[in-house]
Coordinates of C-alpha atoms in Angstrom, one line a residue:
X1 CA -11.2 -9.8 -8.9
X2 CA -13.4 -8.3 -6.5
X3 CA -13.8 -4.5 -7.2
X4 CA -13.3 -4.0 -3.2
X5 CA -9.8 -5.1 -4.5
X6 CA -6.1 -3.7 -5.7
X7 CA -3.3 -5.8 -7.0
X8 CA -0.5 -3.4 -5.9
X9 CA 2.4 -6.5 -6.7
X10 CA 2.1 -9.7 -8.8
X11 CA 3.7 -12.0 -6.8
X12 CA 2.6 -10.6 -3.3
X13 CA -0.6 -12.1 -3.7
X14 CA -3.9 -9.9 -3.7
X15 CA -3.8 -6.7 -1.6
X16 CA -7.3 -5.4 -0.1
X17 CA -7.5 -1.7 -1.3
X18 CA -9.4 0.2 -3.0
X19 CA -7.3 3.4 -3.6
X20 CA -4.3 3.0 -1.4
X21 CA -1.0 1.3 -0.4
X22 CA 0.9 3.5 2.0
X23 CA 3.7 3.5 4.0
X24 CA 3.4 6.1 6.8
X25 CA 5.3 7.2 9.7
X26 CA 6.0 11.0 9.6
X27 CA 3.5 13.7 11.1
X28 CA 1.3 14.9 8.8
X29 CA 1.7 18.4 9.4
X30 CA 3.4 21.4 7.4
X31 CA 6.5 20.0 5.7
X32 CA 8.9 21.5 3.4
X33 CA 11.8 20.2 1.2
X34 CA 14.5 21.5 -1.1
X35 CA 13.5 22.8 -4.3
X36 CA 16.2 21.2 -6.4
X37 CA 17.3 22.2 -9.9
X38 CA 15.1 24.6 -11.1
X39 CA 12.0 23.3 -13.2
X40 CA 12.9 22.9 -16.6
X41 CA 16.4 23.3 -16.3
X42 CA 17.9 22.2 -19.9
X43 CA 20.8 20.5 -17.6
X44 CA 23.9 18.7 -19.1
X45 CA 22.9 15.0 -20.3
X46 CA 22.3 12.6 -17.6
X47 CA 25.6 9.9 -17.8
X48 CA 24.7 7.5 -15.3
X49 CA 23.5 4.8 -18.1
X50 CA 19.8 2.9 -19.0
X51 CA 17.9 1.3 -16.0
X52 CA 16.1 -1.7 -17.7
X53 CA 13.3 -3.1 -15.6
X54 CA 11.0 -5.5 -16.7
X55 CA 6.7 -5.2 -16.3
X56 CA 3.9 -8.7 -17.0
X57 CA 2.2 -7.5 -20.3
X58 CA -0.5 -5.3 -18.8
X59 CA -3.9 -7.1 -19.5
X60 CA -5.8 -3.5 -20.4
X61 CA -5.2 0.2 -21.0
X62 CA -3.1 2.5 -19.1
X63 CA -4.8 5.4 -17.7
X64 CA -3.0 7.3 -14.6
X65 CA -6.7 7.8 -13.2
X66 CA -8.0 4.7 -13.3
X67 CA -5.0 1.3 -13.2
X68 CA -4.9 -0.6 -10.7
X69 CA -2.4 -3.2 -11.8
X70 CA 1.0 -2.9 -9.8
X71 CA 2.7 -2.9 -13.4
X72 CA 0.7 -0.6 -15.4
X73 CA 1.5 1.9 -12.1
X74 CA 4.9 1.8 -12.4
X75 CA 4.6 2.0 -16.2
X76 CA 2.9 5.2 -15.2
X77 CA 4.8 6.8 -12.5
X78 CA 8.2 7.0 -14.3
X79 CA 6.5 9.7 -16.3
X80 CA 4.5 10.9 -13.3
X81 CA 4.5 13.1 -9.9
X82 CA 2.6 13.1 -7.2
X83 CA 1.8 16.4 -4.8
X84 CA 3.6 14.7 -2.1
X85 CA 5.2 11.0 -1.4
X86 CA 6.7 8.3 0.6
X87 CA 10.0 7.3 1.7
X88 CA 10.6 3.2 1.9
X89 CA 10.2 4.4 6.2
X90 CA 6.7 6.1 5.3
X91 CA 8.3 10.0 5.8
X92 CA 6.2 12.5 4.0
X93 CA 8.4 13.7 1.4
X94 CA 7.2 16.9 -0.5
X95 CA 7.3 16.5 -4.6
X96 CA 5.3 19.0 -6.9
X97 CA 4.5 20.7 -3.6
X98 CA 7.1 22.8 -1.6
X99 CA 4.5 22.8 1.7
X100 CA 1.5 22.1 3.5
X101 CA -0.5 22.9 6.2
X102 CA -3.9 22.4 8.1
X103 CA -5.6 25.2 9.2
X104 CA -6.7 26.3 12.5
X105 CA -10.3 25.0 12.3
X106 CA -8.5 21.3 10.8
X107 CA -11.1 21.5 7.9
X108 CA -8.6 22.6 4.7
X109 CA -5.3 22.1 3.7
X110 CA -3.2 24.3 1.8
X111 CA -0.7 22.9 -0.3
X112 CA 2.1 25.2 -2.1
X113 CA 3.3 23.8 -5.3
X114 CA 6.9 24.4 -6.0
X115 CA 7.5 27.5 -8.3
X116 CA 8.3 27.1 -12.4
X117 CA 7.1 23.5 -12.3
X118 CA 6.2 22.2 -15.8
X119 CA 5.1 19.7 -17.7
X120 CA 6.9 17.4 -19.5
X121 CA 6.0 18.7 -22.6
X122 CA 7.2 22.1 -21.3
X123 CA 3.6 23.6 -20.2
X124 CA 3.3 25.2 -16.7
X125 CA 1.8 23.1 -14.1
X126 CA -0.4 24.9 -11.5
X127 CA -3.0 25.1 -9.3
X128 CA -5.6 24.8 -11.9
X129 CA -3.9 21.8 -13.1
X130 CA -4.2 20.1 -9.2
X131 CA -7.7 21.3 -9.0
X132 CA -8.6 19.9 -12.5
X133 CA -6.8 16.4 -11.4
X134 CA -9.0 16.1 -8.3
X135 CA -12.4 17.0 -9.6
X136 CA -12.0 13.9 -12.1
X137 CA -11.7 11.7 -9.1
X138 CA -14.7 13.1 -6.9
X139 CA -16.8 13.1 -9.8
X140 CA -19.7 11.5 -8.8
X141 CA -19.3 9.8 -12.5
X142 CA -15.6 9.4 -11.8
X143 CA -14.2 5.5 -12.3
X144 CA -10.7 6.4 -10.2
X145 CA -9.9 3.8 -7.4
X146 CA -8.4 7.0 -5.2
X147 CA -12.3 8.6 -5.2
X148 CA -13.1 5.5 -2.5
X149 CA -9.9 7.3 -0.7
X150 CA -11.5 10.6 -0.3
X151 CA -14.7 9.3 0.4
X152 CA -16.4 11.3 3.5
X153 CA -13.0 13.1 3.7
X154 CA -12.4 15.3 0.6
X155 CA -15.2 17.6 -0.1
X156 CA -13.8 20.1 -2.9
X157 CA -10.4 21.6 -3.7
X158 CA -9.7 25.2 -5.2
X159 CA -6.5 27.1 -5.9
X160 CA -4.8 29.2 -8.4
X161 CA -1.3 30.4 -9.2
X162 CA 0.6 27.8 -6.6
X163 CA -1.5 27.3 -3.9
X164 CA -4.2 24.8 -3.9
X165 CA -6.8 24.2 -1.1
X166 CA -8.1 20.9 -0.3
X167 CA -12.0 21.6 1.7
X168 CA -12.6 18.8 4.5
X169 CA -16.1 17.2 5.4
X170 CA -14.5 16.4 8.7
X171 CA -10.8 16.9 10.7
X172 CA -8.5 14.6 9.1
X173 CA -4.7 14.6 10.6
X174 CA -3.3 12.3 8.3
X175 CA -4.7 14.2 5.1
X176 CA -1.4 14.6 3.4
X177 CA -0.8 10.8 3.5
X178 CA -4.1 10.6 1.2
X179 CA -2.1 12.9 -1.9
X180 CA 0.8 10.3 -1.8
X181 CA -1.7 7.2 -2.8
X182 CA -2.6 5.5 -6.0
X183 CA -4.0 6.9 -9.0
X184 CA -3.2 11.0 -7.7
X185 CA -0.8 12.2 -10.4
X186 CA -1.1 15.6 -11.5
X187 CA -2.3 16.0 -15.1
X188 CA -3.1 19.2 -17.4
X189 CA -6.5 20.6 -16.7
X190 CA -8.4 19.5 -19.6
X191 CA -6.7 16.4 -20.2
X192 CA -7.9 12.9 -21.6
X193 CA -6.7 10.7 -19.3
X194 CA -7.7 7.8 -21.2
X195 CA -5.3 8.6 -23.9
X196 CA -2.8 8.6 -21.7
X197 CA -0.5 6.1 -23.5
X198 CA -0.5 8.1 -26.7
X199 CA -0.3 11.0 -25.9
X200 CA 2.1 10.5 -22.5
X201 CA 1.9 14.1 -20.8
X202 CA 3.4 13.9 -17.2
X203 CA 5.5 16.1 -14.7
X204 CA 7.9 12.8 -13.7
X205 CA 11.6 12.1 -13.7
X206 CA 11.5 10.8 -17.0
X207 CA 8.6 11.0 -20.7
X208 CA 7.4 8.2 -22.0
X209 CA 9.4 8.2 -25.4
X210 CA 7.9 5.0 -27.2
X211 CA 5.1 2.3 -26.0
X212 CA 4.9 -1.3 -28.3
X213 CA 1.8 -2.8 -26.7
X214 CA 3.3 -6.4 -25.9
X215 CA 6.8 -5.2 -26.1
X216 CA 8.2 -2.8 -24.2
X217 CA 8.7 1.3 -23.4
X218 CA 11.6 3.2 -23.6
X219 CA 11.7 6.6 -21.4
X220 CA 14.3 9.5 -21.8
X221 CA 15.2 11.8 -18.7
X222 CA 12.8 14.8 -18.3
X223 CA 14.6 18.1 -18.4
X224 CA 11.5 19.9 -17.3
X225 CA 11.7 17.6 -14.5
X226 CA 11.5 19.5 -10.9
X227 CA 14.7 18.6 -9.9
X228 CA 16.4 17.3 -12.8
X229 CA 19.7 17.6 -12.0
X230 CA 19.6 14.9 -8.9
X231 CA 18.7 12.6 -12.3
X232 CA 21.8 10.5 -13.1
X233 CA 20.1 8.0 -15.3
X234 CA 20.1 9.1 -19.3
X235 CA 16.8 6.5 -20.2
X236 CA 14.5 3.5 -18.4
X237 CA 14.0 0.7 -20.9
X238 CA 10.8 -1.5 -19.7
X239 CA 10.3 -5.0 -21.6
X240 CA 7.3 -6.5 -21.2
X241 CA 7.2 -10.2 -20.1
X242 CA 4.7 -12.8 -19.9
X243 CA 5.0 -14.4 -16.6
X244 CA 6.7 -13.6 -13.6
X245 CA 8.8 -16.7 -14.1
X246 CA 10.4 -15.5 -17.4
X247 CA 11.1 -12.1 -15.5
X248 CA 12.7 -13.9 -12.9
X249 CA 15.4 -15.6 -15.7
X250 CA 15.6 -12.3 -17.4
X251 CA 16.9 -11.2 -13.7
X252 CA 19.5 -14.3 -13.3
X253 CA 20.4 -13.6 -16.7
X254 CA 21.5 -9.8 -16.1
X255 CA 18.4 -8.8 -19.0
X256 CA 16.3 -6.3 -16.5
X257 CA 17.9 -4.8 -13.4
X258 CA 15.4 -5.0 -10.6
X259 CA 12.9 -7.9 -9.4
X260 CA 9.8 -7.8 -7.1
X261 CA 8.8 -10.6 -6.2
X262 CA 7.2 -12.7 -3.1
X263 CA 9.7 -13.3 -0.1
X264 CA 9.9 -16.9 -0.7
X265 CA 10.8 -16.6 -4.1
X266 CA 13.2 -14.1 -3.5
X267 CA 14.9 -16.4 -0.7
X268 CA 16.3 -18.7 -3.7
X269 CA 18.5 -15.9 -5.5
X270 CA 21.5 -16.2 -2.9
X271 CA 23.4 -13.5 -2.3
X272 CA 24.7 -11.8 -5.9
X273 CA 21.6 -8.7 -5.7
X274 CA 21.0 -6.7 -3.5
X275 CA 17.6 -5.9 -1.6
X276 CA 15.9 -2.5 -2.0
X277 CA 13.4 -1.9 1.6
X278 CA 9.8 -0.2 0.8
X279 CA 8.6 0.1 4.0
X280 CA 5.7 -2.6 4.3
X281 CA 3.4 -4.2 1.4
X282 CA 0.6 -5.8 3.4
X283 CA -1.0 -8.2 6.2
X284 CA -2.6 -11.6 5.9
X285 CA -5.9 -11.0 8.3
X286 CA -7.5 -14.1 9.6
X287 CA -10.7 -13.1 10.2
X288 CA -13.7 -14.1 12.4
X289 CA -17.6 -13.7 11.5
X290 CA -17.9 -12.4 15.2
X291 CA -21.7 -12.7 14.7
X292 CA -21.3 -16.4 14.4
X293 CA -20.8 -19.5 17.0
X294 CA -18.3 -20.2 18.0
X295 CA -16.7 -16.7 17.1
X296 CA -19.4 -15.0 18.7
X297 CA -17.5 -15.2 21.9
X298 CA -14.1 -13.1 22.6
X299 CA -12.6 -16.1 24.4
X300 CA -12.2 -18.3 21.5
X301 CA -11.2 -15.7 18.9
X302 CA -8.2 -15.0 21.6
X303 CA -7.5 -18.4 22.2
X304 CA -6.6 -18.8 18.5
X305 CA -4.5 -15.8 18.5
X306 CA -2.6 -17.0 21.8
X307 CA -2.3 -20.4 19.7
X308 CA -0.3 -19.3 16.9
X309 CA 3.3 -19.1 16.2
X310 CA 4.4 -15.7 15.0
X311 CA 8.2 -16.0 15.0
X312 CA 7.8 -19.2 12.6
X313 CA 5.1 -17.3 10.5
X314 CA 7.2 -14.9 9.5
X315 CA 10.1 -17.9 8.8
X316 CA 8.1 -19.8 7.3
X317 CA 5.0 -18.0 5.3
X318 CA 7.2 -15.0 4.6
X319 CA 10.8 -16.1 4.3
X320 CA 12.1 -14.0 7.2
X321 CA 10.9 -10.7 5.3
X322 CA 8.1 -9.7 7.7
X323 CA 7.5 -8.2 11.5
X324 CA 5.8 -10.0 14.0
X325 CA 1.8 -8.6 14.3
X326 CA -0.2 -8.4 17.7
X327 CA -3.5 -8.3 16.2
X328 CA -3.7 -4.2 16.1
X329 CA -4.2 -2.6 12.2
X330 CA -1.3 -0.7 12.6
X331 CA 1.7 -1.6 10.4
X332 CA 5.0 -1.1 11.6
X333 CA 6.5 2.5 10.1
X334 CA 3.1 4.4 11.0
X335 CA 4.1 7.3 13.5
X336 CA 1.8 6.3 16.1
X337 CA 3.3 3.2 16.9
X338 CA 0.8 1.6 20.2
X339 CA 2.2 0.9 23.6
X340 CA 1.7 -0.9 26.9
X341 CA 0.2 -4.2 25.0
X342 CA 1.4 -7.3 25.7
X343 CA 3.1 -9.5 22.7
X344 CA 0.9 -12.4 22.1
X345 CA 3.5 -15.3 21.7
X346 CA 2.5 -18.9 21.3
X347 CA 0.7 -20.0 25.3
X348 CA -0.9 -23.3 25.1
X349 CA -2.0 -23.2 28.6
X350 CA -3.7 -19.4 28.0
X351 CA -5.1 -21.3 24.9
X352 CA -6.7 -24.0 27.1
X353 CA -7.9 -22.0 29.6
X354 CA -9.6 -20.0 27.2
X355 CA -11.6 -22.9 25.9
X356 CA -11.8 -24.6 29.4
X357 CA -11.3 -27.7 27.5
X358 CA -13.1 -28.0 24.9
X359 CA -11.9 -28.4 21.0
X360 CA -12.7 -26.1 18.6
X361 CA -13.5 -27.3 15.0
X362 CA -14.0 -24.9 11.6
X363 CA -13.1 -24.0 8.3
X364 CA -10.8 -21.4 7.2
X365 CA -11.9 -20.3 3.7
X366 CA -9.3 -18.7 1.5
X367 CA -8.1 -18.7 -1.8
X368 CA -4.9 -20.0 -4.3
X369 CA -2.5 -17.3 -3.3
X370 CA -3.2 -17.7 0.7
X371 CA -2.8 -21.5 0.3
X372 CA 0.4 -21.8 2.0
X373 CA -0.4 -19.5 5.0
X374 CA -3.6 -20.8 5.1
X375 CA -1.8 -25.0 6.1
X376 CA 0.8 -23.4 8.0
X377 CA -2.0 -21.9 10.1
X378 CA -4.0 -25.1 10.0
X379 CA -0.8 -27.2 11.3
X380 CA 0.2 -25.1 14.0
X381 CA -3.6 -25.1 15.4
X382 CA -4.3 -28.8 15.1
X383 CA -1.0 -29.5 16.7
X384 CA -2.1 -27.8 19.9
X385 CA -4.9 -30.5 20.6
X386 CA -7.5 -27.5 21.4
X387 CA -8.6 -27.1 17.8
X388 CA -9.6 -29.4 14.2
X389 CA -9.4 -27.1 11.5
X390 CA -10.3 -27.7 7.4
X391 CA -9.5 -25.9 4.3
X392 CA -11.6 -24.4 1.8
X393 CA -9.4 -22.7 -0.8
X394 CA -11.6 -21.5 -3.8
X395 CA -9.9 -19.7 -7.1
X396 CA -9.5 -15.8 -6.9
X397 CA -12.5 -15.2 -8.8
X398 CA -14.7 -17.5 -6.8
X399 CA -13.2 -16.1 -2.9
X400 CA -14.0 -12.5 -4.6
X401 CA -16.8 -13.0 -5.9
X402 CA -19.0 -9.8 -6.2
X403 CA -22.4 -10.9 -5.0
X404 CA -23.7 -10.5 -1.6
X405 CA -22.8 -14.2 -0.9
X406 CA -19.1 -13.6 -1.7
X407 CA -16.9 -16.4 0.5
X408 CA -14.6 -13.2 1.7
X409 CA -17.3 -11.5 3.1
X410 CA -19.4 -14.4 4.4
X411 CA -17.7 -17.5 5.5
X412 CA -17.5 -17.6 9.7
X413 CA -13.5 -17.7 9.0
X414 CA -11.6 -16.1 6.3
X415 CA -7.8 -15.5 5.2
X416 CA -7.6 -12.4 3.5
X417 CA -4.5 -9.8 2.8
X418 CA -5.2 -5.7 3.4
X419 CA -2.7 -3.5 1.9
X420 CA -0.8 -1.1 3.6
X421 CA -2.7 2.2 3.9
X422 CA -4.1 4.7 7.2
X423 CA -5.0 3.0 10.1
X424 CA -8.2 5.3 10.2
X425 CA -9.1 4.0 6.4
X426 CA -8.8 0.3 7.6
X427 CA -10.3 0.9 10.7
X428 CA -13.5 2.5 8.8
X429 CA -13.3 -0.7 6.3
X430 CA -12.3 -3.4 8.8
X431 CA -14.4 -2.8 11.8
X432 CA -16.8 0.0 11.1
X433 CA -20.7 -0.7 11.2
X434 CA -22.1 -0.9 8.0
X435 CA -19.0 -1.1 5.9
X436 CA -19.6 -3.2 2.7
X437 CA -15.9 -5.0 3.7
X438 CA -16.5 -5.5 7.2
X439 CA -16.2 -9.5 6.7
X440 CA -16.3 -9.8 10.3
X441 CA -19.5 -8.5 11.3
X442 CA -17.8 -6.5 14.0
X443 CA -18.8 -3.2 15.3
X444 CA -17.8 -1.2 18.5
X445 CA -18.8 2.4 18.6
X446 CA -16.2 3.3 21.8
X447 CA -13.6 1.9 19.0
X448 CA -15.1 4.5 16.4
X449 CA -15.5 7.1 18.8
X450 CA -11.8 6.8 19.1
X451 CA -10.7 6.7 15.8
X452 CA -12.3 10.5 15.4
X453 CA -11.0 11.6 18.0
X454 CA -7.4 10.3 16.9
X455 CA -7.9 11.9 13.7
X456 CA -9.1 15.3 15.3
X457 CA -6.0 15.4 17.8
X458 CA -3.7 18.5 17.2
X459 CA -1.2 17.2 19.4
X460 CA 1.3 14.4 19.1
X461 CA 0.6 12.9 22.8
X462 CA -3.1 13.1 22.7
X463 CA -2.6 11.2 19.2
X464 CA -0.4 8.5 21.1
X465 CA -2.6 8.2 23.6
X466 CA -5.4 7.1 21.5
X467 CA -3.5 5.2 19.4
X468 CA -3.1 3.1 22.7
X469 CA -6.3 3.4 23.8
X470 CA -7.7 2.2 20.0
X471 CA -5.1 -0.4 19.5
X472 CA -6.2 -2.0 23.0
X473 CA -10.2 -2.7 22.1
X474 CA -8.6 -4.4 18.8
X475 CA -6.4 -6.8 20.8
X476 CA -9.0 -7.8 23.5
X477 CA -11.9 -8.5 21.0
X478 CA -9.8 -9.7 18.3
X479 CA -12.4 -10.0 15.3
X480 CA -9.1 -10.2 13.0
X481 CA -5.5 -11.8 13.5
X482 CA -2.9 -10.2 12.6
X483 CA 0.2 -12.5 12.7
X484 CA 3.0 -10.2 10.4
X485 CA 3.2 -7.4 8.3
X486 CA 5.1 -7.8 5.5
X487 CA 7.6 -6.0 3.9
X488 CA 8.0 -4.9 0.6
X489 CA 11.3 -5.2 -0.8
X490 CA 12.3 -5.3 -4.1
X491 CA 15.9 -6.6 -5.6
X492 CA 18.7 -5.1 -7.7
X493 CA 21.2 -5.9 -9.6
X494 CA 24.8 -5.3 -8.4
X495 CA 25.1 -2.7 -11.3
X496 CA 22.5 -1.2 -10.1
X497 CA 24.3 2.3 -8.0
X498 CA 23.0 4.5 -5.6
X499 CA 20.1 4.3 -2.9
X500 CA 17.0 4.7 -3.8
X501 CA 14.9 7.7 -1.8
X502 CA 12.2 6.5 -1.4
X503 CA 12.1 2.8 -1.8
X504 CA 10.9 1.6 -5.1
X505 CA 6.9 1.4 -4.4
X506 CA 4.1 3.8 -6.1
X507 CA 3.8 6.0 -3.3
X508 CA 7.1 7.0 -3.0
X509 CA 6.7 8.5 -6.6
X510 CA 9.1 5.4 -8.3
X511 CA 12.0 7.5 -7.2
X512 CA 15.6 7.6 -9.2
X513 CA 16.9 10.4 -8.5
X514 CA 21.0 9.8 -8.1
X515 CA 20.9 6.4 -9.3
X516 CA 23.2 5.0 -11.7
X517 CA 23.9 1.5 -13.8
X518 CA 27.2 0.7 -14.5
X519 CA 28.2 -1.0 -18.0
X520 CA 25.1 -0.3 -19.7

């Protein structure tokens, strides 16, 4: 796997991130929430039952700073908290901290932790703790997937007692987004992160009793936990399966209580589970080497995007569990949503225009995972008459590949999946000059002119207006198609009681608080 490269769900296929897969949609400035039970509250025992969820065998160790395997995350943040997190509609929800806000000069943050918070083995947790977390991923020496997050963003944090300051290099509105993403949980100051799994010291909803490698782990409700009493569930049992197709019996079978799995997988359980909404896992960019003939020239790259057939994309390729894309980087539950563009819909005659005739032959390279996307594609273009296009799907290892000559990054047509994260942060990989992802070859410097100015806004209409004004230079050059975003959703069991907060996805801290399981 490329190291440009996170896989935030086994059976979603690959998703392009480095440090991140959020869901956003709230503002980003102060928030506050209930406190909740008091930390460590020594509350009655929990009585809503064992949630048993099954995890593929993770492949290496489990260390909170550094995983970046979907299962090994989730392995993690049962025990774990974030500062802040995510609802399955991407609201900023406040965890270990009570509040935040920029100040006037937008170049620091100050987060308020919640007071008495502890750890779960019943040490304080505070400021120093937060500041101690983030140093070990800005170290220049640091191996954490969330430093490429806080790259040109983050310069330093300080704090004591419960309030911690996070410096800026630059305005950033969407800062609090950033302390919801991968690989942020707060650990003791001091702490050996790679022990982690033997000595399993967190500030979650439930502590890592006992970990089998190749087996399982059983965890027992936290009573130190922040709000501990909104825990109903007495213990999580994780077993550790081989392959997603013997987790996917274990489901049928009534073994584990929750499934995550690809849409069209999903679409052959029927109707006895029930689904569980995350907000949105990822998009499927086909992408054009804009320095390249034919895709040198705007015209073509739209006539493409006016070929395609969205509505039976997200039918076909996703199984119905997707939104229509109109070629802008902005995923459906992000606040700034962008207006006045019109919805490109399948227009054969815009298509021929656009060529003036002519028929357009080339290659989309992909890889294994992309495969079916990447024919469905293929069909609907060659049935239009205006285009000839081949496949070249390579292994993951090969499309990845980290040299300079990697197929992603260099073939005149790719098919590629981003993950879900800040339009600013895919922006700055996606488009921006220089970038060592930029598979396009596209730059436009009114596009990144706009995107500071978006993230320097203090107002909500001067944000929208951008937005607009941004998401307008991405649909009339078009260096990437974006056909669907899709969602991630994960299934239940019908013992399975109770909504879940914030979906069940990493940034929304693996939230389960008030659910219960009945008969176990």
């Amino acid at each position: 796997m490329s190291p440009a490269l996170l896989t935030l769900r086994r059976a979603g296929g690959l998703a392009a991130a480095a440090a991140l897969a959020l869901a956003l949609s709230a503002c980003a400035s102060s928030s506050s929430g209930s406190a909740g039970a008091s930390g460590g509250s020594q509350d009655a025992a929990a009585s809503g039952g064992t949630y048993n969820i099954g995890l593929i065998t993770p492949t290496g160790g489990i260390n909170p700073l550094t995983t970046t395997q979907y299962d090994t995350m989730f392995a993690v943040g049962l025990a774990s908290a974030q500062l802040v997190n995510t609802t399955g509609s991407g609201q900023l929800k406040p965890q270990l901290a009570a509040s935040w806000k920029e100040s006037a000069d937008k170049l620091s943050w100050t987060v308020t932790l919640r007071p008495g918070l502890k750890f779960s083995n019943g040490q304080p947790l505070t400021a120093k703790d937060v500041v101690a977390t983030f140093d070990s991923i800005l170290s220049p020496s640091s191996q954490s997937p969330a430093a490429s997050s806080f790259s040109g963003i983050l310069k330093s944090v300080t704090g004591s007692g419960t309030s911690v300051v996070f410096h800026l290099a630059e305005a950033y509105a969407d800062f609090p987004y950033l302390l919801s993403g991968a690989n942020t949980w707060i650990l003791p100051a001091g702490f050996n992160a790679a022990n982690w799994i033997n000595d399993p010291v967190g500030a979650g909803q439930f502590t890592l009793e006992k970990y089998t490698a190749g087996q399982g782990i059983t965890y027992k409700k936290n009573p130190y936990y922040w709000d501990a009493a909104a825990v109903k569930l007495s213990a999580v049992n994780v077993t550790f399966f081989s392959s997603d197709q013997s987790e996917l019996l274990a489901f049928q079978s009534g073994q584990v209580n929750q499934l995550d799995v690809d849409p069209t997988i999903a679409s052959t359980l029927g109707t006895s589970y029930r689904q569980v909404k995350s907000g949105y896992l990822k998009f499927d960019g086909l992408t054009f080497n804009v320095t390249k003939a034919p895709f040198n020239n705007a015209a073509v790259r739209q006539a493409v995007a006016w070929a395609l057939n969205r509505q039976a994309i997200v039918q076909t390729a996703y199984a119905g569990q997707a939104s229509v894309g109109n070629d802008v980087a902005t995923f459906p539950d992000y606040k700034e949503q962008p207006t006045g563009l019109t919805q490109r819909t399948q227009n054969l005659s815009e298509v021929k225009k656009l060529l003036g005739g002519k028929v357009i032959s080339f290659t989309i390279t992909t890889y294994t995972d992309e495969q079916t996307y990447a024919q469905l594609i293929q069909q609907q273009l060659d049935a239009t008459g205006s285009f000839k296009v081949s496949l070249d799907v390579l292994t993951e290892s090969a499309y990845y590949a980290s040299d300079a000559s990697s197929p992603w990054l260099s073939a005149p047509v790719t098919l590629t999946d981003w993950a879900n994260r800040l339009p600013a942060q895919l922006y700055s990989l996606i488009y921006a000059k220089g970038s060592s992802w930029n598979a396009s070859g596209y730059s436009n410097t009114q596009l990144g002119k706009l995107v500071n100015e978006y993230e320097a806004a203090s107002s909500a209409s001067d944000q929208q207006t951008l937005a607009n004004q941004i998401a307008t230079v991405e649909w009339t050059d078009v260096p990437v198609i974006v056909a669907a975003f899709e969602e991630s959703d994960v299934y239940v069991s019908n013992a399975v009681q109770g909504s879940f907060p914030n979906g069940l996805q990493f940034s929304g801290g693996f939230d389960f608080r008030g659910i219960t399981v009945s008969g176990s």
